[in-house]
One Martini backbone bead per residue (centre of mass of N, CA, C, O) as a GRO file, in nm:
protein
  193
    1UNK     BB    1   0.505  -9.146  -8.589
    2UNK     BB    2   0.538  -9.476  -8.578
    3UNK     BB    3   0.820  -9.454  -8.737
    4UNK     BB    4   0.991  -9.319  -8.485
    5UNK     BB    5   0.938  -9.449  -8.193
    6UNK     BB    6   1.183  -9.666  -8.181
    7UNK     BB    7   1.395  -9.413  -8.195
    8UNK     BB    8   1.241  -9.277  -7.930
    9UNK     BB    9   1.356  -9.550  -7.766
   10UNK     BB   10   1.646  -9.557  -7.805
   11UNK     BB   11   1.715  -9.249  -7.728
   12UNK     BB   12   1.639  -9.307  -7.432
   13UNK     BB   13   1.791  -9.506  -7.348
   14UNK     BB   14   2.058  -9.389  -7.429
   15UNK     BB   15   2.026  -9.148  -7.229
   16UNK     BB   16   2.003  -9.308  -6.966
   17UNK     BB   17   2.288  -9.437  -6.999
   18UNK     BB   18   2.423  -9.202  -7.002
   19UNK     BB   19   2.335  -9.089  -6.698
   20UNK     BB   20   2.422  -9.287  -6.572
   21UNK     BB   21   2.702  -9.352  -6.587
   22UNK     BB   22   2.777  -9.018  -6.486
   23UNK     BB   23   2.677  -9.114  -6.201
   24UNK     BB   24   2.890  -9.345  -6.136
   25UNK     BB   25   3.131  -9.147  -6.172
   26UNK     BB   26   3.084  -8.957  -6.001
   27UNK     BB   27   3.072  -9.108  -5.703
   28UNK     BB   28   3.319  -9.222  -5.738
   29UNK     BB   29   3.502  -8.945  -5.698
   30UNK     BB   30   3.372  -8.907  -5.458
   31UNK     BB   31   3.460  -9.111  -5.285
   32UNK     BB   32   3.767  -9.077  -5.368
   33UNK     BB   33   3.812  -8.818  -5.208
   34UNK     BB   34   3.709  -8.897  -4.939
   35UNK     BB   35   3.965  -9.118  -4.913
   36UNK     BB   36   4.213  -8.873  -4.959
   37UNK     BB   37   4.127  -8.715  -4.704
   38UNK     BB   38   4.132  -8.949  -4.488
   39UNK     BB   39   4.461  -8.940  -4.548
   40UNK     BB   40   4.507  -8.714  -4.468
   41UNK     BB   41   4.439  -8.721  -4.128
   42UNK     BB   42   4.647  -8.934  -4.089
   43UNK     BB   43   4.900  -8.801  -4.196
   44UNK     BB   44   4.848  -8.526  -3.980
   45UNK     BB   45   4.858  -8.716  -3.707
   46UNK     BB   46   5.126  -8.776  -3.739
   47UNK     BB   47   5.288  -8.540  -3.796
   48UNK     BB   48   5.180  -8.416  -3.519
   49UNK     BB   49   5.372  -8.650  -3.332
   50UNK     BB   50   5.640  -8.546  -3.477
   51UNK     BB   51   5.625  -8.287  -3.353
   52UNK     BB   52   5.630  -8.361  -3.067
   53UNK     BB   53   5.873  -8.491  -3.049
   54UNK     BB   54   6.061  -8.308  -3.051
   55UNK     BB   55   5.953  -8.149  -2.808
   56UNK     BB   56   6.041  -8.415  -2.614
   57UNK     BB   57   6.335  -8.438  -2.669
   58UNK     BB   58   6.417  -8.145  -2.592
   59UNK     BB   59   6.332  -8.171  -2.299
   60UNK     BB   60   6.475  -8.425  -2.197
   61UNK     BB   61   6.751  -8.359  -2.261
   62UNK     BB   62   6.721  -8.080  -2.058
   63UNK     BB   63   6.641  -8.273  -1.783
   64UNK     BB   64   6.847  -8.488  -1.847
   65UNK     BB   65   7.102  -8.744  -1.827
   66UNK     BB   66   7.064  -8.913  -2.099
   67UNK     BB   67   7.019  -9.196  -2.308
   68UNK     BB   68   7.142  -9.125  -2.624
   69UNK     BB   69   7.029  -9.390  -2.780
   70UNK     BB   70   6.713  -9.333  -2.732
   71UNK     BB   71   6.708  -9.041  -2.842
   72UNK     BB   72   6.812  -9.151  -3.129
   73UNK     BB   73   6.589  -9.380  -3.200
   74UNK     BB   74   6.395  -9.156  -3.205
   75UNK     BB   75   6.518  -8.961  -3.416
   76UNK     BB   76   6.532  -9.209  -3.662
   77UNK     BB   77   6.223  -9.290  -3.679
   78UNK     BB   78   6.100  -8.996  -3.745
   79UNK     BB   79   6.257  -9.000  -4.009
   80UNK     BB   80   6.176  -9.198  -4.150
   81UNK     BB   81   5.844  -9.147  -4.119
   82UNK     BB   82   5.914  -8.881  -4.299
   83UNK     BB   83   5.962  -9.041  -4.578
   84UNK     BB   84   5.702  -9.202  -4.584
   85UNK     BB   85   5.515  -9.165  -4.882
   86UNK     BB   86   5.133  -9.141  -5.001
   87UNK     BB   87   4.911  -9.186  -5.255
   88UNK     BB   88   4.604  -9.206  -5.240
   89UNK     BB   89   4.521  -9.281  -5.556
   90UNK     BB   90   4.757  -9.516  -5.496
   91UNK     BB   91   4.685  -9.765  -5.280
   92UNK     BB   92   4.870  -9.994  -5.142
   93UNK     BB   93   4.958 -10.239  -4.928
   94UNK     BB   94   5.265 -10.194  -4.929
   95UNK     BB   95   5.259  -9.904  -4.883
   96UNK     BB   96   5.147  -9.931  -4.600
   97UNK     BB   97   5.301 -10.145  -4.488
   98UNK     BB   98   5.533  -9.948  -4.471
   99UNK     BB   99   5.456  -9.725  -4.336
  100UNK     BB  100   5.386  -9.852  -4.090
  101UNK     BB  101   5.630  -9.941  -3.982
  102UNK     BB  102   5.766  -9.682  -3.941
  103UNK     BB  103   5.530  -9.563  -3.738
  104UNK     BB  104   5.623  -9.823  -3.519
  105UNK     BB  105   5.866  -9.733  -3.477
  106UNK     BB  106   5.844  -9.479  -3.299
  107UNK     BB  107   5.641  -9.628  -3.101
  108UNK     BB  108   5.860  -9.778  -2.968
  109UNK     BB  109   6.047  -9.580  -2.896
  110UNK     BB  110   5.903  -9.408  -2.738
  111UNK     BB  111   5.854  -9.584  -2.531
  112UNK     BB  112   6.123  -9.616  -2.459
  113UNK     BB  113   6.161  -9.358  -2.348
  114UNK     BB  114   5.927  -9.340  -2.150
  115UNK     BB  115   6.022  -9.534  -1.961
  116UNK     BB  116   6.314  -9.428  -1.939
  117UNK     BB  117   6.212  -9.156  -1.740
  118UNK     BB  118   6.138  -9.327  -1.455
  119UNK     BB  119   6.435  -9.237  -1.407
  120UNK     BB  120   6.324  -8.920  -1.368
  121UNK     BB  121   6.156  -8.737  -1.144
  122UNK     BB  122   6.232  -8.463  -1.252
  123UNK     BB  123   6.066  -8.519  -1.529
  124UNK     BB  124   5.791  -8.585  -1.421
  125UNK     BB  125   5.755  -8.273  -1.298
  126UNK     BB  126   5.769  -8.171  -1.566
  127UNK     BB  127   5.529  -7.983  -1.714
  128UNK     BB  128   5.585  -8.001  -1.981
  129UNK     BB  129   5.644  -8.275  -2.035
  130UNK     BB  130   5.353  -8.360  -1.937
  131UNK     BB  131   5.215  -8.172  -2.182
  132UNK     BB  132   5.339  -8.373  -2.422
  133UNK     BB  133   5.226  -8.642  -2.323
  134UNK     BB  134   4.923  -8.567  -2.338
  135UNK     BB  135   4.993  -8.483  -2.669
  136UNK     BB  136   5.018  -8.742  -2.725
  137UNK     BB  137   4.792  -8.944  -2.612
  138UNK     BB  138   4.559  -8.756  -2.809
  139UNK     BB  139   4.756  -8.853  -3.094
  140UNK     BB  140   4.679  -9.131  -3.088
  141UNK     BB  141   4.370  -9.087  -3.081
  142UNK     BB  142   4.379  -8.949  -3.398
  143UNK     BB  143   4.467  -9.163  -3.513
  144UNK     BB  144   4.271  -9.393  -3.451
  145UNK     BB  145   4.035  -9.237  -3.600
  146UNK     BB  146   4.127  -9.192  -3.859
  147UNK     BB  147   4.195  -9.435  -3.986
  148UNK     BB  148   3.892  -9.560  -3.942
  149UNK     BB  149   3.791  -9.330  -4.153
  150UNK     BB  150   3.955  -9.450  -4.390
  151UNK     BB  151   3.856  -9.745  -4.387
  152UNK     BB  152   3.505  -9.627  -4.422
  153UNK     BB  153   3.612  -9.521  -4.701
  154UNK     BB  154   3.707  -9.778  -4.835
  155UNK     BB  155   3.474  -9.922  -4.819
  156UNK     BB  156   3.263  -9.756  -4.995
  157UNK     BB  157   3.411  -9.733  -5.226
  158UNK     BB  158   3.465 -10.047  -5.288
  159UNK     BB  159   3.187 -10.118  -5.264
  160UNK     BB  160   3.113  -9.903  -5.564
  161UNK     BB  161   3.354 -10.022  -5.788
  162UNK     BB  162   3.289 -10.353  -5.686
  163UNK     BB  163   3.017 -10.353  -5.819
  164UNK     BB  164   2.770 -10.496  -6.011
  165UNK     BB  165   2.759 -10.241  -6.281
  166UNK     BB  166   3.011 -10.048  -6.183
  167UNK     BB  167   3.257 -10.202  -6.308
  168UNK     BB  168   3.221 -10.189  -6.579
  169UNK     BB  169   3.242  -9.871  -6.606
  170UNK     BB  170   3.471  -9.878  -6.336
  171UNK     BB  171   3.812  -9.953  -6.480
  172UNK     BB  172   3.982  -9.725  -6.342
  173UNK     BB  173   3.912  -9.817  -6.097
  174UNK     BB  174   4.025  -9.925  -5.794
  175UNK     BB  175   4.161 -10.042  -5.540
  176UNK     BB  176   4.168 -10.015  -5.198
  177UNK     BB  177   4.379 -10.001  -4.912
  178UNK     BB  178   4.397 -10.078  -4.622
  179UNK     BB  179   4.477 -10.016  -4.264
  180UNK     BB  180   4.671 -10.153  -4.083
  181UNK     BB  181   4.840 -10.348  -3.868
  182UNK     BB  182   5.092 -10.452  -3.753
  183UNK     BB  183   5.320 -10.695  -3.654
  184UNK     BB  184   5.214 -10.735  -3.306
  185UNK     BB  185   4.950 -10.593  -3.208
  186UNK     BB  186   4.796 -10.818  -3.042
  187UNK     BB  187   5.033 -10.801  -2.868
  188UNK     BB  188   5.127 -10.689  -2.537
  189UNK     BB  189   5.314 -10.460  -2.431
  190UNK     BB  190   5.643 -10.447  -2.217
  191UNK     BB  191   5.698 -10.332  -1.929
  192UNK     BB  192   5.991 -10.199  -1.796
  193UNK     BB  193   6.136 -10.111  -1.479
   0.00000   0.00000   0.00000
């Protein structure tokens, strides 16, 4: 039996090493999964925008003799933003921080839209035109919501890949990239009436 311990010491320990292994790569994937998820909500909040804005430009269109330009503007914004499509399992810098300006430009325009309408009383007075405002607003808030959820997924991820001795064995998987804001997000809005 003497003859055999050292083998049967060194068969746990490598038992161990396999089941440890095993053990942060399950975790790595649970990870990685919460984080892909975490970006669905993300880009599900914007689409959610998205959607609104059709149906505040019908609104627009339909209630006022609109300036066709700032309605062009809104319309080929949201066209622009939901052509920038991003794979979760594989997010670079580059790639968010495309997404986010066309995002941004959306966001502009929007805004530009929204200025552009106190010059119609008769439209800020019809209820669509205002529950569409307040679900724009809403889903402002989801969008904001969603990021903040996505970034402190991309921290526990990264924070578990990149740590060692998980990163010895967790060589395939990377860092990803957390979602900034645009370049002038600090400055705050200037509304002209």
């Amino acid at each position: 039996m003497r003859k055999f311990l050292p083998w049967i010491i060194v068969g746990g320990i490598l038992l161990i090493l396999v089941f440890w292994v095993i053990s942060v790569k399950n975790t790595a994937l649970q990870y990685s999964q919460a984080t892909g998820k975490e970006w669905g909500n993300v880009d599900a909040a914007y689409q959610r925008r998205n959607d609104l804005i059709g149906n505040l430009v019908n609104t627009v269109k339909g209630a006022a003799d609109f300036e066709k330009s700032t309605l062009t503007a809104v319309i080929e914004a949201r066209a622009k933003a939901t052509s920038v499509t991003i794979d979760p399992s594989n997010i670079t810098p580059e790639q968010l921080t495309q997404y986010s300006q066309a995002q941004s430009g959306v966001t502009s325009s929007l805004g530009r839209l929204l200025v552009s309408v106190e010059k119609y009383p008769e439209l800020k007075a019809n209820s669509n035109f205002l529950k569409l405002q307040d679900e724009l607003s809403s889903t402002e808030n989801q969008i904001l919501t969603a990021r903040t959820r996505f970034n402190e997924s991309v921290e526990k991820y990264n924070g578990y890949v990149l740590k060692t001795p998980n990163n010895l064995v967790l060589g395939s998987y990377k860092e990803k990239a957390f979602f900034k804001s645009v370049e002038g997000a600090d400055k705050p809005v200037e509304v002209k009436f």
